[in-house]
Tab-separated table of C-alpha atoms in Angstrom:
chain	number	residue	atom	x	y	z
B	1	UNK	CA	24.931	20.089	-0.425
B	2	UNK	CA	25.053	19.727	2.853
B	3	UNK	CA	22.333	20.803	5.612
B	4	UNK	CA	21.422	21.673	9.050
B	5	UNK	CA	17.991	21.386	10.610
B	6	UNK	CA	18.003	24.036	13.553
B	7	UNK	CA	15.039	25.091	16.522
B	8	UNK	CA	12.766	22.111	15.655
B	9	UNK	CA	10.842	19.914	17.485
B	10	UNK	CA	12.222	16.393	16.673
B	11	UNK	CA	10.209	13.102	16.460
B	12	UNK	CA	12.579	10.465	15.908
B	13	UNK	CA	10.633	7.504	14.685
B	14	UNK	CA	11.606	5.785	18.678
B	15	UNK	CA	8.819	3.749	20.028
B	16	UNK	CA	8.324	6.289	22.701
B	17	UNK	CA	8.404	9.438	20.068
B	18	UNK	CA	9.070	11.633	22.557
B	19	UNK	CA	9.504	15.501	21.534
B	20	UNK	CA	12.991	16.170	21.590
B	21	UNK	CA	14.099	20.372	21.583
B	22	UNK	CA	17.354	22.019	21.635
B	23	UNK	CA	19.254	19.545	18.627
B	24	UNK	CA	20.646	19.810	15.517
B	25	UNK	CA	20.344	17.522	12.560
B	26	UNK	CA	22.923	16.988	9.861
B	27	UNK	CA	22.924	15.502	6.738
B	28	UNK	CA	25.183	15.195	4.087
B	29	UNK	CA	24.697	13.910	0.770
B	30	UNK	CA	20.932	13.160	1.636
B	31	UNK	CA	22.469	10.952	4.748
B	32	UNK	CA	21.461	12.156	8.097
B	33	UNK	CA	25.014	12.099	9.672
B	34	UNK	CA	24.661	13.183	13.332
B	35	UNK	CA	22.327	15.027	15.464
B	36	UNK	CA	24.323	17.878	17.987
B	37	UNK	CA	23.446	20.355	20.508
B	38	UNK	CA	22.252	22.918	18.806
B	39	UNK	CA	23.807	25.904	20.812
B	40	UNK	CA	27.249	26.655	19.804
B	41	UNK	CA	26.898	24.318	17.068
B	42	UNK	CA	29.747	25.036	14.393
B	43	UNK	CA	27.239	25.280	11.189
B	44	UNK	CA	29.897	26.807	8.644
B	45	UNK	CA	30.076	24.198	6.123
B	46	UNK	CA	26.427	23.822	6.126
B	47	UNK	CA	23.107	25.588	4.517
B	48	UNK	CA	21.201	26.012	7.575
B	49	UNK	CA	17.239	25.628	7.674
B	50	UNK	CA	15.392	27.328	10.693
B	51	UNK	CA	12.779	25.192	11.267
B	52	UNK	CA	10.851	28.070	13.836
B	53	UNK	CA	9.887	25.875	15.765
B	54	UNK	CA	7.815	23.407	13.697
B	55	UNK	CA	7.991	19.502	13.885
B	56	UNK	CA	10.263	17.195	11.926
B	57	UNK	CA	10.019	13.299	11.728
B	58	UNK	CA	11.165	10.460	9.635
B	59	UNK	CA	9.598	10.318	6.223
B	60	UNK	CA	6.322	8.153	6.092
B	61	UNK	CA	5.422	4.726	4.463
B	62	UNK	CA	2.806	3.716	2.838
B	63	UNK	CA	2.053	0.103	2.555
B	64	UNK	CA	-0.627	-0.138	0.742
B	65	UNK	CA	-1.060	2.124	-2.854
B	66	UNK	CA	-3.248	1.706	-5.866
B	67	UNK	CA	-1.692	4.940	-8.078
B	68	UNK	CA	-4.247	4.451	-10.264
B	69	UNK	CA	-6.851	6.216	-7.385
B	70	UNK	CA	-6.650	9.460	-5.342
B	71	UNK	CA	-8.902	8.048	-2.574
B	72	UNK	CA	-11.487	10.268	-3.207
B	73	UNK	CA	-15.309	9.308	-3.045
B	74	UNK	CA	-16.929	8.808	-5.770
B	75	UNK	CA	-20.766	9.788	-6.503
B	76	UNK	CA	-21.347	6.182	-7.897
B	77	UNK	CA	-19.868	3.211	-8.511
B	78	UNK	CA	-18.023	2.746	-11.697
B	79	UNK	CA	-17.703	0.138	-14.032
B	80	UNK	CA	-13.769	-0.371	-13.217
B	81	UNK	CA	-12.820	-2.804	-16.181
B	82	UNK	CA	-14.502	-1.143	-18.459
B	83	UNK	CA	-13.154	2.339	-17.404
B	84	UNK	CA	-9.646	0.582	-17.636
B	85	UNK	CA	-9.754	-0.796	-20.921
B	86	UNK	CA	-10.820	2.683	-22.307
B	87	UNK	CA	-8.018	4.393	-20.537
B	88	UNK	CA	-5.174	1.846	-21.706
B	89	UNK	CA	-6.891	1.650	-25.415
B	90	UNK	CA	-4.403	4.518	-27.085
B	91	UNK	CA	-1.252	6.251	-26.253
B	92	UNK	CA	-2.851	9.489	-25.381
B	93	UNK	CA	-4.949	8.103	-22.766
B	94	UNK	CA	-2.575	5.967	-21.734
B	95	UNK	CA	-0.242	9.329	-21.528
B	96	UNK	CA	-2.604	10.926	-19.337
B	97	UNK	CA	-3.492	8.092	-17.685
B	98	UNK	CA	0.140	8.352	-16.118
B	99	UNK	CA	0.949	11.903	-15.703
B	100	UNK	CA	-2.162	11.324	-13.121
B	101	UNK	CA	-0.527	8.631	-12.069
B	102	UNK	CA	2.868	10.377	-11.410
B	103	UNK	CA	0.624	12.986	-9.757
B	104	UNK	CA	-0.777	11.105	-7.026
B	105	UNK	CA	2.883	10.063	-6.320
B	106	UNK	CA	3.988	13.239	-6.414
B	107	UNK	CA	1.160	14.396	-3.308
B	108	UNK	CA	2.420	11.493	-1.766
B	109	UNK	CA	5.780	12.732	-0.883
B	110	UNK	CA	4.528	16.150	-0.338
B	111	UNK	CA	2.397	14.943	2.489
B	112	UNK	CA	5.326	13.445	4.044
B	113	UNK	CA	5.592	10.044	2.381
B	114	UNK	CA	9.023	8.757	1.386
B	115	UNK	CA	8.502	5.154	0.213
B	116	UNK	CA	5.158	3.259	-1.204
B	117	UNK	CA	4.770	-0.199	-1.675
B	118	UNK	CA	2.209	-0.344	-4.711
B	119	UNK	CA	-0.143	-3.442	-4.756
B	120	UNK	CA	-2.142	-3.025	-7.724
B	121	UNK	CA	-1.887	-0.730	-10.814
B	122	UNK	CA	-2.606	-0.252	-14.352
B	123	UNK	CA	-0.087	-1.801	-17.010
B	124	UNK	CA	3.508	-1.616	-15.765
B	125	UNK	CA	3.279	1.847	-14.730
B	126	UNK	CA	4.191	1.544	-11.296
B	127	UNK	CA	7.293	0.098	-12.084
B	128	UNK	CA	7.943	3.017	-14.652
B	129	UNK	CA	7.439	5.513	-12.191
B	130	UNK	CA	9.679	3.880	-9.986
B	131	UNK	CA	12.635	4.038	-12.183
B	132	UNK	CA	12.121	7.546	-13.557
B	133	UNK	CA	11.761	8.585	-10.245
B	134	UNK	CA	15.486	6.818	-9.206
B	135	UNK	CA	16.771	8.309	-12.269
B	136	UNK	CA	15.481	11.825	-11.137
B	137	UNK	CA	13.055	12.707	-13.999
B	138	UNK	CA	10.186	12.297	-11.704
B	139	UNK	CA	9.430	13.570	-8.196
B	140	UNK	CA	7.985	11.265	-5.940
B	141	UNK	CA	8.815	8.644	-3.386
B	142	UNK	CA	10.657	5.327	-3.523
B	143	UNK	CA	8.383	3.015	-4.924
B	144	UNK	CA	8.358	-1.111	-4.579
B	145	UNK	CA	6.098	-1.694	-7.089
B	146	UNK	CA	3.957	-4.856	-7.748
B	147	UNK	CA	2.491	-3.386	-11.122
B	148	UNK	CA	-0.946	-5.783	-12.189
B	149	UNK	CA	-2.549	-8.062	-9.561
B	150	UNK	CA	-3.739	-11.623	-10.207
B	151	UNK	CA	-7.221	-12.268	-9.698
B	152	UNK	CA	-9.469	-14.432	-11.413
B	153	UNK	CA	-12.913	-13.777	-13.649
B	154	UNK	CA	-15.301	-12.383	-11.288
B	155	UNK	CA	-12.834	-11.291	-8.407
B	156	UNK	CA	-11.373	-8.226	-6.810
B	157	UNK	CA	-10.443	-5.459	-9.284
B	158	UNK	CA	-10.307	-8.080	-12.070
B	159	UNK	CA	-9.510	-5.833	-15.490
B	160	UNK	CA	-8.695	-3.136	-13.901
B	161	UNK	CA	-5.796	-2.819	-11.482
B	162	UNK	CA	-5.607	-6.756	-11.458
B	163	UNK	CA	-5.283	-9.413	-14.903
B	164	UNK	CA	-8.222	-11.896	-14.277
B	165	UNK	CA	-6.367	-15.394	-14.397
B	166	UNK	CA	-9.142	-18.191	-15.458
B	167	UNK	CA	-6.385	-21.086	-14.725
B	168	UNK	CA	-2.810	-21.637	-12.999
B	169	UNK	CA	-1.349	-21.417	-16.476
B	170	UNK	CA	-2.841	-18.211	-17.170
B	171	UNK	CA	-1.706	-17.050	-13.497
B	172	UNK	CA	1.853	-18.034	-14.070
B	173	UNK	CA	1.691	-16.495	-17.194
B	174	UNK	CA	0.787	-12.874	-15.487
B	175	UNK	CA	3.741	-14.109	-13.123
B	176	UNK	CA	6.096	-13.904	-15.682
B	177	UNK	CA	5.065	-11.173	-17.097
B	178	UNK	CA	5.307	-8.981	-13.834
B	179	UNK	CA	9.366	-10.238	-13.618
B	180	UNK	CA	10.277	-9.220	-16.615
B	181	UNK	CA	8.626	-5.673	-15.973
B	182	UNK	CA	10.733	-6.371	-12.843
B	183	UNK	CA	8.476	-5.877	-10.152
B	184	UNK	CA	9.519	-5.743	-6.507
B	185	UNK	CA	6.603	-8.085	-5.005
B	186	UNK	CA	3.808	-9.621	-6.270
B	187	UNK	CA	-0.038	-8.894	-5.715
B	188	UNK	CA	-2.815	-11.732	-5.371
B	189	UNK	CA	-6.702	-11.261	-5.056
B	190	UNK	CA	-8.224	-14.122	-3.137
B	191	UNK	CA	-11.208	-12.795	-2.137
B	192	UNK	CA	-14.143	-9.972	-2.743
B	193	UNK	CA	-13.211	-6.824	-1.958
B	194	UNK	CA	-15.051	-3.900	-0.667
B	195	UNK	CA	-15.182	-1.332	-3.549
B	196	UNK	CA	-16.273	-3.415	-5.907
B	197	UNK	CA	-19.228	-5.182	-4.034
B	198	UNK	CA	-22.349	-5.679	-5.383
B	199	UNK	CA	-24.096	-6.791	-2.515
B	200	UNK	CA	-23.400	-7.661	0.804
B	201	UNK	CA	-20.785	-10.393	1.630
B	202	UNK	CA	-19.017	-10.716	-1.349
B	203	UNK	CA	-16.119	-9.302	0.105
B	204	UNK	CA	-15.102	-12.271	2.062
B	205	UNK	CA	-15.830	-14.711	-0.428
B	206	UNK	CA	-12.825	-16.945	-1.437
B	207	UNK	CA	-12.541	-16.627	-5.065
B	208	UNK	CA	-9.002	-17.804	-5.971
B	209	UNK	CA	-8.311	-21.620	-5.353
B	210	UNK	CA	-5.806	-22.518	-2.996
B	211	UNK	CA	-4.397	-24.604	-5.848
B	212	UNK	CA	-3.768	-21.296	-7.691
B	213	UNK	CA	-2.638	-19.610	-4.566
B	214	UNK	CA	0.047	-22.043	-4.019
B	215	UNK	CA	1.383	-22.197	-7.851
B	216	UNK	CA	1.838	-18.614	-7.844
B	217	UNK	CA	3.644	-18.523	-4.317
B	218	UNK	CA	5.897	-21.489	-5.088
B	219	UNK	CA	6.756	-20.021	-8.690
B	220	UNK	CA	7.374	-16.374	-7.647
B	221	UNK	CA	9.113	-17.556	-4.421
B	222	UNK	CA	11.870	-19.971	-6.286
B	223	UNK	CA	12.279	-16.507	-8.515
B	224	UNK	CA	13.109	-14.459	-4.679
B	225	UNK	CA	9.852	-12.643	-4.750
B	226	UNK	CA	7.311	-12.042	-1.644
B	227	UNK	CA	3.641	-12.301	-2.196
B	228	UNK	CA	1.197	-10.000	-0.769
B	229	UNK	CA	-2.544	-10.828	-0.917
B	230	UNK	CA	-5.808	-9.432	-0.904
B	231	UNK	CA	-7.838	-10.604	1.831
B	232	UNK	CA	-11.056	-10.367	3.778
B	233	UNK	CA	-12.098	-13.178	5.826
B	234	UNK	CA	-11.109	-15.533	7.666
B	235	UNK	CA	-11.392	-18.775	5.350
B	236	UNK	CA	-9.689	-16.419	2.502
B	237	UNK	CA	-6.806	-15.450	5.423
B	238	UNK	CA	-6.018	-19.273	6.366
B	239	UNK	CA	-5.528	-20.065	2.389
B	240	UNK	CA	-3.141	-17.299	1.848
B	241	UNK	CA	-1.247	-18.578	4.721
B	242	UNK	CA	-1.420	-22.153	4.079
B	243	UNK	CA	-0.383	-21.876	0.467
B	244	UNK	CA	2.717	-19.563	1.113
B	245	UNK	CA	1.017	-15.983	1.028
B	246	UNK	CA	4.027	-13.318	2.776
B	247	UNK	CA	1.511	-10.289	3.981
B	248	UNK	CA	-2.561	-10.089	4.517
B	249	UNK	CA	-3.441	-7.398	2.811
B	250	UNK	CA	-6.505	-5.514	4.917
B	251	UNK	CA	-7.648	-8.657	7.062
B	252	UNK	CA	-10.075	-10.329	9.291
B	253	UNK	CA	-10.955	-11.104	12.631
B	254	UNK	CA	-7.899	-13.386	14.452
B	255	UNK	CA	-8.083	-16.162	16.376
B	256	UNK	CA	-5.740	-18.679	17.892
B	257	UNK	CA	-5.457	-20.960	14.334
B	258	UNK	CA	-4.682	-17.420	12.448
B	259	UNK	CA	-1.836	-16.561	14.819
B	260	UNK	CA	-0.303	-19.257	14.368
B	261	UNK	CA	-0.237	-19.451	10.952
B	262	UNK	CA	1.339	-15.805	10.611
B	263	UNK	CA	3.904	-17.181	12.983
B	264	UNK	CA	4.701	-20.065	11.181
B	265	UNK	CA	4.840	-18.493	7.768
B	266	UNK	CA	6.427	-15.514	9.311
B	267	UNK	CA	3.923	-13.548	7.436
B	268	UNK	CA	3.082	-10.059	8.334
B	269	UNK	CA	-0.667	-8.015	8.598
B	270	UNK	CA	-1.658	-4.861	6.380
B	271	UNK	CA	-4.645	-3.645	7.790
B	272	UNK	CA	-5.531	-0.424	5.719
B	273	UNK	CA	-7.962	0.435	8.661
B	274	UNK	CA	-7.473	4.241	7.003
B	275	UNK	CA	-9.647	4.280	4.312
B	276	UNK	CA	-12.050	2.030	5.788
B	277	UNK	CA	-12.831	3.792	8.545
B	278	UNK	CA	-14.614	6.751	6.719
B	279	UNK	CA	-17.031	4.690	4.856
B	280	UNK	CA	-18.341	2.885	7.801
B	281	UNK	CA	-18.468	5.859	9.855
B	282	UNK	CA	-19.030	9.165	7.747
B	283	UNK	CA	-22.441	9.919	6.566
B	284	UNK	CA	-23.168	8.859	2.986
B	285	UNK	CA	-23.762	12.261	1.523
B	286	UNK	CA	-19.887	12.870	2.175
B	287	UNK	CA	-18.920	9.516	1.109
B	288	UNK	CA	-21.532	9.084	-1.344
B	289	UNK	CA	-21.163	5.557	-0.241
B	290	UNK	CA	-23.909	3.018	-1.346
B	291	UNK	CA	-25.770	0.782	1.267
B	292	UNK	CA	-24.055	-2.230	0.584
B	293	UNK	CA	-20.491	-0.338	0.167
B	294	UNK	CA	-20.979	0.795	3.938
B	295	UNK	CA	-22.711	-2.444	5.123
B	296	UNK	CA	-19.544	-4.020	3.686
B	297	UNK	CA	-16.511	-1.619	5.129
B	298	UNK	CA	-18.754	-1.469	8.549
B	299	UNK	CA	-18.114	-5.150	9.170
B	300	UNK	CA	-14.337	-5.119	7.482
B	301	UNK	CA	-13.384	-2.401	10.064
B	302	UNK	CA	-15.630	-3.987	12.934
B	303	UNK	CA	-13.311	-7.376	12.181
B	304	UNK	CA	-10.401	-5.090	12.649
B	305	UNK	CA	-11.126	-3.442	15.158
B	306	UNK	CA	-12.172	-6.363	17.095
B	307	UNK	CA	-8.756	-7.975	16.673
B	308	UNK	CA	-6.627	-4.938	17.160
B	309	UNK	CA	-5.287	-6.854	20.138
B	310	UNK	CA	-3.937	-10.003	18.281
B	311	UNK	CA	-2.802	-7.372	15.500
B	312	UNK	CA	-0.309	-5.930	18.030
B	313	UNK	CA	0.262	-9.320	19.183
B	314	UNK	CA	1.597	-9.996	15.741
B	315	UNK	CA	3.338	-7.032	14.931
B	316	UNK	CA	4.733	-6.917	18.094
């Protein structure tokens, strides 16, 4: 069927996004097609949708996705492996275990997201979702789907949304396991992360060798795949890049050195400064946030923060 948008107030994804009044979008076939004056506008081969005078805009994307999470605070920290393995131990877990899944998608697109890139999930799910959801069985957004990370024993999300890789054989292995669930990118976790901290620090701390790093990178990139990676410090930021690493995945502080090495690599930067931002700032009885957990996104969102200026330097 074919539609037109009437009496909105347009934001057209420009740099400027500038309020524009008094047009008329058209699509056809889910195609936007042209966008008219919207007095006088010949409408009769379209269904026409009076937008009273509300705001439309692109659809959104979101970078960075775990499906497996809502984003929600949680009253204490959990025991994420072992949570994991219980949920993935029979088929009617596991089946409830996605329908959530396929829910949180789902409130994705209804707030306005169109396309996720998923970096981090349980089993192949993601990349289940994404093809049911092409097919038209499922509602959600485009997906590009990374399915399982690779971390190692001891690191970020290992046994949980990640497969903890103990050497580069074992790595590879997960490596060619995510291509035949044919993922879209692949996920590594190089250092701490935030959510998982048990004290203060470990986020930062490398815990994937750069020989690993560079296997995986070299392997997935000879089979046409990017790499995105996990990241939160600056020693953890120059192995990614060094070792072939595509996109930072949250961050640290730049300098000169780091610039350059996203230049050369012609690697991009993820920041996720969203859901930091309410740990470090919001009072614990909302976030229910531990002392360490805010010690630790306080100083991942003052690094970003600090740097915002080389970040647009960057992206720009």
């Amino acid at each position: 069927m074919n539609y037109a948008f009437r009496n909105g107030k347009i934001l057209d994804g420009t740099k400027e996004m500038k309020i524009q009044q008094g047009l008329c979008i058209l699509v056809e076939n889910g195609i936007i097609t042209d966008l008219i004056p919207d007095a006088n506008a010949d409408l009769h081969n379209y269904k026409v949708i009076d937008l009273h005078g509300q705001y439309i805009l692109p659809g959104l994307i979101n970078m960075h996705v775990h499906l497996a999470g809502n984003g929600k605070p949680q009253k204490k920290q959990r025991n994420n492996e072992k949570l994991v393995k219980t949920i993935m131990s029979s088929s009617l877990t596991r089946t409830i275990a996605y329908k959530m899944v396929a829910g949180f998608a789902k409130d994705e697109l209804f707030s306005g997201v169109t396309t996720i890139r998923t970096v981090g999930g349980l089993g192949n799910f993601d990349t289940r979702l994404r093809d049911e959801i092409e097919s038209g069985t499922k509602l959600g957004p485009r997906i590009l789907a990374a399915n399982q990370g690779i971390s190692v024993p001891g690191g970020h999300m290992a046994g949980s949304v990640a497969v903890a890789a103990s050497t580069i054989p074992d790595a590879l292995k997960q490596l060619e396991k995510a291509k035949q669930e044919k993922v879209d990118l692949i996920k590594l976790m190089i250092t701490g992360g935030v959510l998982d901290a048990k004290k203060k620090g470990v986020p930062g701390e490398l815990k994937m060798s750069p020989e690993m790093v560079y296997a995986v990178c070299k392997q997935a990139h000879d089979a046409g795949y990017l790499v995105a990676a996990h990241v939160e410090s600056p020693e953890g930021v120059r192995v990614a890049l060094e070792n072939g690493v595509d996109s930072i995945e949250h961050g640290a502080k730049l300098d000169n050195s780091m610039i350059r090495l996203f230049q050369e690599r012609g690697a991009f930067l993820c920041t996720t400064i969203s859901p930091a931002l309410p740990y470090a700032l919001f009072d614990s009885s909302i976030t229910h946030a531990t002392e360490v957990e805010q010690y630790c996104h306080r100083a991942i969102s003052f690094i970003l923060f600090r740097g915002k200026n080389s970040i647009q330097l960057i992206l720009n």
